[in-house]
């Protein structure tokens, strides 16, 4: 490890006067990835979180000092304290750090420092950025380039969401939820799509969100490259305002990297990409859905423009196992009423839920789709209420869990009862509200039929519930 760290330090200068870096909320997906990279670079890492888990255990095993609960004394000895947007100013560790005149910075500021001396590739967008980041990381790894990557979700082929590579490449998911992606200074930026989400950050003003994406893309150097989705009208609206080289991708006939003849067989996609040169590349993608074909084509476009050969690109796409919690097949199970498949998916925005349902129907032809949906945040449920009603009405059976608050206070008319009522009034599906999650397995056994695909959908603890359910069904 020492020789490897010395090699990296020759490539990337150390941050001056920084020895110990403390992360408040170190168990979070974005925070843990940055912490892991810095730990492997040789910095002393400490961090706190509310409870123990697989991520904190992995970091502790690698040498990080982990505290459970937030206490002011946890920041003792820290050179800098890193926080996510979920951490408030009254957090005891933030208060203690400021009193001790220890710098307190956002997660993206630290990511920017990691990127400063590397060839950065940043992936932004409302949907698809985690998967696209994972695919680009796998392509570069397949090409033997040993990139550093920091992702918001598990890169299944690597078994982790972050990796310190020995090359100059850094591939990172860029977070628009708190506009912190403005700190990043990449060489290549990808924008997958832009839809209203996290609108509290932007004062409820979608125009402000669009302007923020333009500012993000203008962080590229004049010789940088923006890879943007031609199928998204908002992305194409801002493209002429970027002032940098733009290459587009998508199903649109105007896309520079154009997808043709998409077909799905089971849970694999087959299609052709027509490149700007006229070259036609036949792709086998090992994950389902047109949305994943878009993610993969964004990655293909980046790789082609960066000079990676087709063999590495196609091998990575054919072997891609997906990103964590993205159409994650937990297994097939024999239940009293027949055999079912259980799938866990992170999608929590109506657009994400919609494409997941479509992918499931294409791969699970002539079978029922049963969804266990957990709304994420009252504010998102309020802002996108009508869209949720329409999208969730597409499934054959719907089990609704209570809203996962993520620290928010309840909002009248934006809870699961209100969603169920409106979905029921639409008359396509009769949702079942399950407030006591210990009853989830029993409720499902009452409604599932032979051949059903069960989608556990959402960004809260529905993933843990589905995995606990899978474990109990294996016994």
CSV table of C-alpha atoms in Angstrom, one decimal:
chain,number,residue,atom,x,y,z
A,1,UNK,CA,0.0,0.0,0.0
A,2,UNK,CA,2.9,2.4,0.9
A,3,UNK,CA,4.4,2.1,-2.6
A,4,UNK,CA,1.0,2.6,-4.2
A,5,UNK,CA,0.3,5.8,-2.1
A,6,UNK,CA,3.7,7.1,-3.1
A,7,UNK,CA,2.8,6.6,-6.7
A,8,UNK,CA,-0.4,8.5,-6.3
A,9,UNK,CA,1.2,11.3,-4.4
A,10,UNK,CA,3.6,11.9,-7.3
A,11,UNK,CA,0.6,12.2,-9.5
A,12,UNK,CA,-1.5,14.3,-7.1
A,13,UNK,CA,0.1,16.8,-4.7
A,14,UNK,CA,-1.0,16.6,-1.1
A,15,UNK,CA,-3.3,19.2,0.5
A,16,UNK,CA,-1.1,21.4,2.5
A,17,UNK,CA,-1.5,21.5,6.3
A,18,UNK,CA,-4.2,18.8,6.1
A,19,UNK,CA,-3.6,15.7,8.1
A,20,UNK,CA,-6.9,14.5,9.7
A,21,UNK,CA,-10.2,14.9,7.7
A,22,UNK,CA,-13.5,14.5,9.6
A,23,UNK,CA,-16.8,13.6,7.9
A,24,UNK,CA,-20.1,14.4,9.6
A,25,UNK,CA,-22.4,11.7,8.3
A,26,UNK,CA,-19.6,9.5,6.9
A,27,UNK,CA,-22.0,6.5,6.2
A,28,UNK,CA,-23.8,8.3,3.4
A,29,UNK,CA,-23.2,7.1,-0.1
A,30,UNK,CA,-21.5,10.3,-1.4
A,31,UNK,CA,-19.6,11.0,1.8
A,32,UNK,CA,-18.2,7.4,2.3
A,33,UNK,CA,-16.8,7.3,-1.3
A,34,UNK,CA,-14.8,10.5,-0.8
A,35,UNK,CA,-13.7,9.3,2.6
A,36,UNK,CA,-12.5,6.0,1.2
A,37,UNK,CA,-10.5,7.6,-1.6
A,38,UNK,CA,-8.8,10.0,0.9
A,39,UNK,CA,-8.1,7.2,3.3
A,40,UNK,CA,-6.4,5.2,0.6
A,41,UNK,CA,-4.4,8.4,-0.3
A,42,UNK,CA,-2.9,8.2,3.2
A,43,UNK,CA,-4.9,10.9,5.0
A,44,UNK,CA,-6.1,10.2,8.6
A,45,UNK,CA,-9.9,9.9,8.3
A,46,UNK,CA,-12.5,10.1,11.1
A,47,UNK,CA,-16.2,10.4,10.9
A,48,UNK,CA,-19.5,10.2,12.6
A,49,UNK,CA,-22.9,8.7,11.8
A,50,UNK,CA,-26.1,7.9,13.6
A,51,UNK,CA,-25.7,4.1,13.5
A,52,UNK,CA,-23.4,1.4,12.5
A,53,UNK,CA,-23.7,-0.3,9.1
A,54,UNK,CA,-21.9,-2.1,6.3
A,55,UNK,CA,-20.3,1.1,5.0
A,56,UNK,CA,-19.0,2.3,8.4
A,57,UNK,CA,-17.7,-1.2,9.2
A,58,UNK,CA,-15.8,-1.2,5.9
A,59,UNK,CA,-14.3,2.2,6.5
A,60,UNK,CA,-13.3,1.3,10.1
A,61,UNK,CA,-11.7,-1.9,8.8
A,62,UNK,CA,-9.7,0.2,6.3
A,63,UNK,CA,-8.4,2.4,9.1
A,64,UNK,CA,-11.0,5.2,9.6
A,65,UNK,CA,-12.0,6.2,13.2
A,66,UNK,CA,-15.8,6.0,13.4
A,67,UNK,CA,-18.0,7.7,16.1
A,68,UNK,CA,-21.6,6.9,16.5
A,69,UNK,CA,-23.8,9.9,17.4
A,70,UNK,CA,-22.9,13.5,16.9
A,71,UNK,CA,-20.7,15.1,19.6
A,72,UNK,CA,-18.6,18.2,19.6
A,73,UNK,CA,-15.5,16.3,20.8
A,74,UNK,CA,-15.6,14.1,17.7
A,75,UNK,CA,-13.9,16.8,15.7
A,76,UNK,CA,-10.9,17.1,18.0
A,77,UNK,CA,-7.7,17.0,16.0
A,78,UNK,CA,-9.4,17.5,12.7
A,79,UNK,CA,-7.7,19.8,10.1
A,80,UNK,CA,-11.0,20.1,8.2
A,81,UNK,CA,-14.6,19.0,8.6
A,82,UNK,CA,-16.6,17.8,5.6
A,83,UNK,CA,-20.5,17.9,5.7
A,84,UNK,CA,-23.3,17.0,3.3
A,85,UNK,CA,-26.3,19.1,2.6
A,86,UNK,CA,-28.2,17.0,5.1
A,87,UNK,CA,-26.1,18.4,8.0
A,88,UNK,CA,-27.4,21.6,9.6
A,89,UNK,CA,-25.5,24.5,11.1
A,90,UNK,CA,-26.7,23.5,14.6
A,91,UNK,CA,-25.1,20.1,14.4
A,92,UNK,CA,-22.8,19.8,17.5
A,93,UNK,CA,-19.8,18.8,15.4
A,94,UNK,CA,-20.3,21.8,13.1
A,95,UNK,CA,-20.7,24.1,16.0
A,96,UNK,CA,-17.6,22.8,17.7
A,97,UNK,CA,-15.5,23.0,14.5
A,98,UNK,CA,-16.5,26.6,13.9
A,99,UNK,CA,-15.7,27.5,17.5
A,100,UNK,CA,-12.3,25.9,17.1
A,101,UNK,CA,-11.8,27.7,13.8
A,102,UNK,CA,-11.6,24.4,11.9
A,103,UNK,CA,-12.7,24.9,8.2
A,104,UNK,CA,-16.1,23.4,7.5
A,105,UNK,CA,-16.7,22.6,3.8
A,106,UNK,CA,-19.3,20.9,1.6
A,107,UNK,CA,-18.7,17.4,0.3
A,108,UNK,CA,-18.4,18.7,-3.2
A,109,UNK,CA,-15.6,21.0,-2.2
A,110,UNK,CA,-13.6,18.1,-1.0
A,111,UNK,CA,-14.4,16.2,-4.2
A,112,UNK,CA,-13.3,19.2,-6.2
A,113,UNK,CA,-9.9,19.0,-4.4
A,114,UNK,CA,-9.6,15.4,-5.3
A,115,UNK,CA,-10.4,16.3,-8.9
A,116,UNK,CA,-8.1,19.4,-9.0
A,117,UNK,CA,-5.0,17.6,-10.3
A,118,UNK,CA,-6.7,14.9,-12.2
A,119,UNK,CA,-8.5,14.5,-15.6
A,120,UNK,CA,-12.0,14.8,-14.2
A,121,UNK,CA,-15.2,13.4,-15.7
A,122,UNK,CA,-18.4,14.6,-13.9
A,123,UNK,CA,-21.8,13.1,-14.5
A,124,UNK,CA,-24.9,15.2,-13.6
A,125,UNK,CA,-28.6,14.9,-14.2
A,126,UNK,CA,-31.9,14.3,-12.4
A,127,UNK,CA,-31.9,10.6,-13.3
A,128,UNK,CA,-29.3,8.1,-14.4
A,129,UNK,CA,-26.2,9.7,-13.1
A,130,UNK,CA,-25.2,6.9,-10.7
A,131,UNK,CA,-25.6,4.2,-13.4
A,132,UNK,CA,-23.8,6.3,-16.0
A,133,UNK,CA,-20.9,7.0,-13.6
A,134,UNK,CA,-20.7,3.2,-12.9
A,135,UNK,CA,-20.6,2.4,-16.6
A,136,UNK,CA,-17.9,4.9,-17.4
A,137,UNK,CA,-15.9,3.6,-14.4
A,138,UNK,CA,-16.2,0.1,-15.7
A,139,UNK,CA,-15.2,1.0,-19.3
A,140,UNK,CA,-12.1,2.8,-18.1
A,141,UNK,CA,-11.2,-0.1,-15.8
A,142,UNK,CA,-11.8,-2.6,-18.7
A,143,UNK,CA,-9.4,-0.4,-20.8
A,144,UNK,CA,-6.7,-0.9,-18.2
A,145,UNK,CA,-6.7,2.8,-17.2
A,146,UNK,CA,-7.3,2.2,-13.4
A,147,UNK,CA,-9.4,5.3,-12.8
A,148,UNK,CA,-10.3,6.8,-9.4
A,149,UNK,CA,-14.1,6.9,-9.1
A,150,UNK,CA,-16.5,8.3,-6.6
A,151,UNK,CA,-20.1,7.2,-7.1
A,152,UNK,CA,-23.4,7.8,-5.2
A,153,UNK,CA,-24.2,4.1,-5.4
A,154,UNK,CA,-22.4,0.7,-5.5
A,155,UNK,CA,-20.4,-0.2,-8.6
A,156,UNK,CA,-21.3,-3.8,-8.5
A,157,UNK,CA,-18.3,-5.0,-10.6
A,158,UNK,CA,-16.0,-3.4,-8.0
A,159,UNK,CA,-18.1,-4.2,-5.0
A,160,UNK,CA,-17.8,-0.6,-3.7
A,161,UNK,CA,-18.8,2.9,-4.6
A,162,UNK,CA,-15.3,4.4,-4.6
A,163,UNK,CA,-11.9,3.4,-5.7
A,164,UNK,CA,-8.5,5.1,-5.7
A,165,UNK,CA,-6.8,4.4,-9.0
A,166,UNK,CA,-3.1,5.1,-10.0
A,167,UNK,CA,-4.0,6.9,-13.2
A,168,UNK,CA,-4.8,10.6,-13.8
A,169,UNK,CA,-8.5,9.8,-14.4
A,170,UNK,CA,-11.3,10.7,-11.9
A,171,UNK,CA,-14.9,9.7,-12.6
A,172,UNK,CA,-17.4,11.3,-10.3
A,173,UNK,CA,-21.2,11.6,-9.8
A,174,UNK,CA,-22.0,15.3,-9.6
A,175,UNK,CA,-24.8,16.3,-7.1
A,176,UNK,CA,-27.3,18.9,-8.2
A,177,UNK,CA,-29.5,18.4,-5.2
A,178,UNK,CA,-27.8,21.2,-3.3
A,179,UNK,CA,-26.1,22.9,-6.3
A,180,UNK,CA,-22.8,21.8,-4.9
A,181,UNK,CA,-21.7,20.5,-8.3
A,182,UNK,CA,-20.7,24.0,-9.0
A,183,UNK,CA,-17.5,23.4,-7.0
A,184,UNK,CA,-16.3,20.8,-9.6
A,185,UNK,CA,-13.8,21.7,-12.4
A,186,UNK,CA,-13.9,18.6,-14.7
A,187,UNK,CA,-12.5,18.2,-18.2
A,188,UNK,CA,-15.6,16.3,-19.4
A,189,UNK,CA,-19.2,16.8,-18.1
A,190,UNK,CA,-22.2,14.6,-18.8
A,191,UNK,CA,-25.8,15.8,-18.4
A,192,UNK,CA,-28.3,13.0,-18.6
A,193,UNK,CA,-31.6,15.0,-18.2
A,194,UNK,CA,-33.0,17.9,-16.2
A,195,UNK,CA,-36.4,17.8,-14.4
A,196,UNK,CA,-37.8,19.7,-11.4
A,197,UNK,CA,-36.5,18.0,-8.3
A,198,UNK,CA,-34.9,19.2,-5.1
A,199,UNK,CA,-36.7,22.5,-5.9
A,200,UNK,CA,-36.3,23.9,-2.3
A,201,UNK,CA,-32.6,24.4,-3.3
A,202,UNK,CA,-33.6,26.6,-6.2
A,203,UNK,CA,-36.4,28.5,-4.4
A,204,UNK,CA,-39.0,26.6,-6.4
A,205,UNK,CA,-37.7,28.3,-9.6
A,206,UNK,CA,-37.0,25.9,-12.5
A,207,UNK,CA,-35.3,28.6,-14.5
A,208,UNK,CA,-32.8,29.0,-11.7
A,209,UNK,CA,-32.1,25.3,-11.8
A,210,UNK,CA,-31.5,25.4,-15.5
A,211,UNK,CA,-29.1,28.4,-15.1
A,212,UNK,CA,-27.2,26.4,-12.4
A,213,UNK,CA,-26.7,23.6,-14.9
A,214,UNK,CA,-25.3,26.1,-17.4
A,215,UNK,CA,-22.9,27.4,-14.8
A,216,UNK,CA,-21.9,23.8,-14.0
A,217,UNK,CA,-21.1,23.2,-17.7
A,218,UNK,CA,-19.2,26.5,-18.0
A,219,UNK,CA,-16.8,25.2,-15.4
A,220,UNK,CA,-15.4,23.2,-18.2
A,221,UNK,CA,-12.2,24.6,-19.7
A,222,UNK,CA,-12.5,26.1,-23.2
A,223,UNK,CA,-11.1,22.8,-24.5
A,224,UNK,CA,-13.5,20.7,-22.4
A,225,UNK,CA,-16.4,18.5,-23.6
A,226,UNK,CA,-20.0,18.5,-22.6
A,227,UNK,CA,-21.9,15.2,-23.4
A,228,UNK,CA,-25.6,15.9,-23.3
A,229,UNK,CA,-28.8,13.9,-23.9
A,230,UNK,CA,-30.5,14.9,-27.2
A,231,UNK,CA,-33.8,13.3,-26.0
A,232,UNK,CA,-34.3,15.7,-23.1
A,233,UNK,CA,-35.9,19.0,-24.2
A,234,UNK,CA,-34.5,21.0,-21.3
A,235,UNK,CA,-31.0,19.7,-21.8
A,236,UNK,CA,-31.2,20.7,-25.5
A,237,UNK,CA,-32.6,24.1,-24.5
A,238,UNK,CA,-29.6,24.9,-22.5
A,239,UNK,CA,-27.0,23.3,-24.8
A,240,UNK,CA,-26.5,26.4,-27.1
A,241,UNK,CA,-25.8,28.5,-23.9
A,242,UNK,CA,-22.9,26.4,-22.6
A,243,UNK,CA,-20.2,28.0,-24.8
A,244,UNK,CA,-18.2,24.7,-24.9
A,245,UNK,CA,-18.0,21.8,-27.3
A,246,UNK,CA,-21.2,19.8,-27.0
A,247,UNK,CA,-21.8,16.3,-28.3
A,248,UNK,CA,-25.3,14.8,-28.0
A,249,UNK,CA,-26.5,11.2,-27.6
A,250,UNK,CA,-29.9,9.5,-27.6
A,251,UNK,CA,-32.7,8.1,-29.7
A,252,UNK,CA,-33.3,11.4,-31.4
A,253,UNK,CA,-32.5,11.5,-35.1
A,254,UNK,CA,-30.4,14.6,-34.4
A,255,UNK,CA,-28.2,13.0,-31.8
A,256,UNK,CA,-24.4,12.8,-32.6
A,257,UNK,CA,-24.3,9.3,-31.0
A,258,UNK,CA,-27.6,7.9,-32.2
A,259,UNK,CA,-29.3,4.8,-30.8
A,260,UNK,CA,-31.2,2.6,-33.4
A,261,UNK,CA,-33.1,-0.6,-33.4
A,262,UNK,CA,-33.4,-1.1,-29.6
A,263,UNK,CA,-34.7,-4.4,-28.5
A,264,UNK,CA,-35.0,-6.0,-25.1
A,265,UNK,CA,-34.6,-9.8,-24.5
A,266,UNK,CA,-35.4,-10.7,-21.0
A,267,UNK,CA,-33.3,-8.2,-19.0
A,268,UNK,CA,-30.7,-7.4,-21.7
A,269,UNK,CA,-30.8,-4.7,-24.3
A,270,UNK,CA,-29.6,-5.0,-27.9
A,271,UNK,CA,-29.2,-1.9,-30.1
A,272,UNK,CA,-26.9,-0.1,-32.6
A,273,UNK,CA,-25.1,3.2,-31.9
A,274,UNK,CA,-24.4,5.3,-35.0
A,275,UNK,CA,-21.3,7.5,-34.2
A,276,UNK,CA,-20.6,11.0,-35.6
A,277,UNK,CA,-18.1,9.4,-38.1
A,278,UNK,CA,-20.8,7.1,-39.4
A,279,UNK,CA,-19.4,4.1,-37.6
A,280,UNK,CA,-22.0,1.7,-36.5
A,281,UNK,CA,-21.4,-0.2,-33.2
A,282,UNK,CA,-23.6,-3.2,-32.2
A,283,UNK,CA,-24.2,-3.1,-28.4
A,284,UNK,CA,-25.2,-5.8,-26.0
A,285,UNK,CA,-26.1,-4.2,-22.7
A,286,UNK,CA,-26.5,-6.4,-19.6
A,287,UNK,CA,-29.2,-4.3,-17.9
A,288,UNK,CA,-32.8,-3.7,-19.1
A,289,UNK,CA,-34.6,-0.6,-20.3
A,290,UNK,CA,-34.3,2.2,-22.8
A,291,UNK,CA,-33.2,4.5,-20.0
A,292,UNK,CA,-30.2,2.3,-19.4
A,293,UNK,CA,-29.4,2.3,-23.1
A,294,UNK,CA,-29.3,6.1,-22.8
A,295,UNK,CA,-27.0,5.8,-19.8
A,296,UNK,CA,-24.7,3.4,-21.6
A,297,UNK,CA,-24.6,5.5,-24.8
A,298,UNK,CA,-23.6,8.5,-22.7
A,299,UNK,CA,-20.7,6.4,-21.4
A,300,UNK,CA,-19.9,5.1,-24.8
A,301,UNK,CA,-19.7,8.7,-26.2
A,302,UNK,CA,-17.3,9.8,-23.4
A,303,UNK,CA,-15.1,6.8,-24.0
A,304,UNK,CA,-15.0,7.1,-27.8
A,305,UNK,CA,-14.2,10.8,-27.5
A,306,UNK,CA,-11.4,10.0,-25.0
A,307,UNK,CA,-9.9,7.5,-27.4
A,308,UNK,CA,-10.9,4.2,-25.7
A,309,UNK,CA,-11.1,1.3,-28.2
A,310,UNK,CA,-14.4,-0.5,-29.0
A,311,UNK,CA,-13.3,-3.8,-27.6
A,312,UNK,CA,-13.0,-2.4,-24.0
A,313,UNK,CA,-16.3,-0.4,-24.4
A,314,UNK,CA,-18.3,-3.4,-25.6
A,315,UNK,CA,-16.8,-5.8,-23.1
A,316,UNK,CA,-17.7,-3.5,-20.3
A,317,UNK,CA,-21.3,-3.0,-21.5
A,318,UNK,CA,-21.9,-6.7,-22.0
A,319,UNK,CA,-20.5,-7.5,-18.5
A,320,UNK,CA,-22.1,-4.6,-16.7
A,321,UNK,CA,-23.8,-5.8,-13.6
A,322,UNK,CA,-25.6,-2.6,-12.8
A,323,UNK,CA,-25.3,-0.1,-10.0
A,324,UNK,CA,-26.4,-0.9,-6.5
A,325,UNK,CA,-30.2,-0.7,-6.0
A,326,UNK,CA,-30.8,-0.1,-9.7
A,327,UNK,CA,-33.2,-2.9,-10.8
A,328,UNK,CA,-31.4,-5.2,-8.4
A,329,UNK,CA,-32.7,-8.7,-8.7
A,330,UNK,CA,-32.9,-10.2,-5.2
A,331,UNK,CA,-34.0,-13.6,-6.4
A,332,UNK,CA,-36.9,-15.9,-7.3
A,333,UNK,CA,-39.0,-17.3,-4.4
A,334,UNK,CA,-41.7,-20.0,-4.0
A,335,UNK,CA,-44.6,-18.5,-2.1
A,336,UNK,CA,-48.0,-20.1,-1.1
A,337,UNK,CA,-49.6,-18.8,-4.4
A,338,UNK,CA,-46.7,-19.5,-6.7
A,339,UNK,CA,-43.2,-18.4,-7.8
A,340,UNK,CA,-42.3,-14.7,-7.8
A,341,UNK,CA,-39.3,-12.5,-8.5
A,342,UNK,CA,-38.3,-9.7,-6.1
A,343,UNK,CA,-36.5,-6.7,-7.5
A,344,UNK,CA,-35.2,-3.7,-5.5
A,345,UNK,CA,-34.9,-0.3,-7.2
A,346,UNK,CA,-33.8,3.1,-5.9
A,347,UNK,CA,-36.0,5.2,-8.3
A,348,UNK,CA,-38.1,7.7,-6.3
A,349,UNK,CA,-39.0,10.3,-8.9
A,350,UNK,CA,-42.0,9.7,-11.2
A,351,UNK,CA,-39.9,9.6,-14.3
A,352,UNK,CA,-37.6,7.0,-12.7
A,353,UNK,CA,-40.5,4.9,-11.5
A,354,UNK,CA,-42.1,5.1,-14.9
A,355,UNK,CA,-39.0,3.8,-16.8
A,356,UNK,CA,-38.5,1.0,-14.2
A,357,UNK,CA,-42.1,-0.2,-14.7
A,358,UNK,CA,-41.6,-0.1,-18.5
A,359,UNK,CA,-38.3,-2.1,-18.3
A,360,UNK,CA,-40.0,-4.6,-16.0
A,361,UNK,CA,-42.9,-5.1,-18.4
A,362,UNK,CA,-40.5,-5.6,-21.4
A,363,UNK,CA,-38.4,-8.2,-19.6
A,364,UNK,CA,-41.3,-9.9,-17.7
A,365,UNK,CA,-43.7,-10.1,-20.6
A,366,UNK,CA,-47.4,-11.1,-19.9
A,367,UNK,CA,-46.7,-11.2,-16.2
A,368,UNK,CA,-48.1,-8.9,-13.5
A,369,UNK,CA,-46.0,-6.1,-11.9
A,370,UNK,CA,-46.6,-5.7,-8.2
A,371,UNK,CA,-45.1,-2.6,-6.7
A,372,UNK,CA,-44.2,-1.9,-3.1
A,373,UNK,CA,-43.7,1.9,-3.2
A,374,UNK,CA,-42.3,4.1,-0.4
A,375,UNK,CA,-42.6,7.8,-1.2
A,376,UNK,CA,-39.4,9.7,-0.4
A,377,UNK,CA,-39.8,13.2,1.3
A,378,UNK,CA,-43.0,15.0,1.8
A,379,UNK,CA,-41.8,17.9,-0.3
A,380,UNK,CA,-41.2,15.7,-3.4
A,381,UNK,CA,-44.6,14.0,-2.9
A,382,UNK,CA,-46.2,17.4,-2.7
A,383,UNK,CA,-44.4,18.9,-5.7
A,384,UNK,CA,-44.9,15.8,-8.0
A,385,UNK,CA,-48.2,14.5,-6.5
A,386,UNK,CA,-50.2,14.3,-9.8
A,387,UNK,CA,-47.3,12.7,-11.6
A,388,UNK,CA,-46.9,10.0,-8.9
A,389,UNK,CA,-50.7,9.3,-9.1
A,390,UNK,CA,-50.5,8.7,-12.9
A,391,UNK,CA,-47.3,6.6,-12.8
A,392,UNK,CA,-48.2,4.4,-9.9
A,393,UNK,CA,-51.6,3.7,-11.5
A,394,UNK,CA,-49.7,1.7,-14.2
A,395,UNK,CA,-48.9,-1.3,-12.0
A,396,UNK,CA,-51.2,-4.4,-11.6
A,397,UNK,CA,-51.1,-4.2,-7.8
A,398,UNK,CA,-49.8,-1.5,-5.5
A,399,UNK,CA,-48.7,-1.7,-1.8
A,400,UNK,CA,-48.0,1.8,-0.4
A,401,UNK,CA,-45.7,2.4,2.5
A,402,UNK,CA,-45.7,5.6,4.6
A,403,UNK,CA,-43.6,8.5,3.4
A,404,UNK,CA,-39.9,8.2,4.2
A,405,UNK,CA,-39.5,11.7,5.7
A,406,UNK,CA,-35.7,12.0,5.4
A,407,UNK,CA,-35.8,14.6,8.2
A,408,UNK,CA,-38.7,16.6,6.8
A,409,UNK,CA,-41.8,17.5,8.8
A,410,UNK,CA,-45.2,16.1,7.5
A,411,UNK,CA,-47.0,18.2,4.9
A,412,UNK,CA,-50.8,18.1,4.9
A,413,UNK,CA,-52.1,16.4,1.7
A,414,UNK,CA,-48.7,15.1,0.7
A,415,UNK,CA,-48.7,11.8,2.6
A,416,UNK,CA,-49.3,8.2,1.6
A,417,UNK,CA,-53.0,8.2,2.5
A,418,UNK,CA,-53.6,11.1,0.1
A,419,UNK,CA,-51.7,9.3,-2.6
A,420,UNK,CA,-53.7,6.2,-2.1
A,421,UNK,CA,-56.9,8.1,-2.2
A,422,UNK,CA,-56.1,9.9,-5.5
A,423,UNK,CA,-54.8,6.7,-7.1
A,424,UNK,CA,-58.0,4.8,-6.0
A,425,UNK,CA,-60.2,7.6,-7.5
A,426,UNK,CA,-58.4,7.2,-10.8
A,427,UNK,CA,-59.9,3.7,-10.9
A,428,UNK,CA,-57.0,1.7,-12.4
A,429,UNK,CA,-55.5,0.0,-9.3
A,430,UNK,CA,-56.7,-0.2,-5.7
A,431,UNK,CA,-53.6,0.5,-3.5
A,432,UNK,CA,-53.1,-1.1,-0.1
A,433,UNK,CA,-51.6,1.1,2.6
A,434,UNK,CA,-49.2,-0.7,4.9
A,435,UNK,CA,-48.1,1.5,7.8
A,436,UNK,CA,-46.8,-1.3,9.9
A,437,UNK,CA,-43.9,-2.7,7.8
A,438,UNK,CA,-43.8,-5.9,9.9
A,439,UNK,CA,-46.9,-6.9,8.0
A,440,UNK,CA,-45.5,-6.4,4.6
A,441,UNK,CA,-44.7,-10.0,3.9
A,442,UNK,CA,-48.1,-11.1,5.0
A,443,UNK,CA,-49.9,-8.5,2.8
A,444,UNK,CA,-47.8,-9.5,-0.2
A,445,UNK,CA,-48.6,-13.2,0.3
A,446,UNK,CA,-52.3,-12.4,0.2
A,447,UNK,CA,-52.1,-10.6,-3.2
A,448,UNK,CA,-49.2,-12.1,-5.2
A,449,UNK,CA,-49.9,-14.6,-8.0
A,450,UNK,CA,-47.7,-17.2,-9.7
A,451,UNK,CA,-45.2,-15.4,-12.0
A,452,UNK,CA,-45.5,-11.9,-10.5
A,453,UNK,CA,-42.6,-9.5,-10.5
A,454,UNK,CA,-42.4,-7.6,-7.2
A,455,UNK,CA,-40.8,-4.2,-7.4
A,456,UNK,CA,-39.7,-2.7,-4.1
A,457,UNK,CA,-39.3,1.0,-5.1
A,458,UNK,CA,-37.9,4.0,-3.4
A,459,UNK,CA,-34.9,5.8,-1.8
A,460,UNK,CA,-35.7,5.2,1.8
A,461,UNK,CA,-35.5,2.0,3.9
A,462,UNK,CA,-37.7,0.1,1.5
A,463,UNK,CA,-34.4,-1.5,0.3
A,464,UNK,CA,-33.6,-2.9,3.7
A,465,UNK,CA,-37.2,-4.1,4.0
A,466,UNK,CA,-37.1,-5.9,0.7
A,467,UNK,CA,-33.8,-7.5,1.5
A,468,UNK,CA,-35.1,-8.6,4.9
A,469,UNK,CA,-38.1,-10.0,3.1
A,470,UNK,CA,-35.9,-11.9,0.7
A,471,UNK,CA,-33.9,-13.3,3.5
A,472,UNK,CA,-37.0,-14.5,5.3
A,473,UNK,CA,-38.4,-16.1,2.1
A,474,UNK,CA,-35.2,-18.1,1.7
A,475,UNK,CA,-35.6,-19.8,5.0
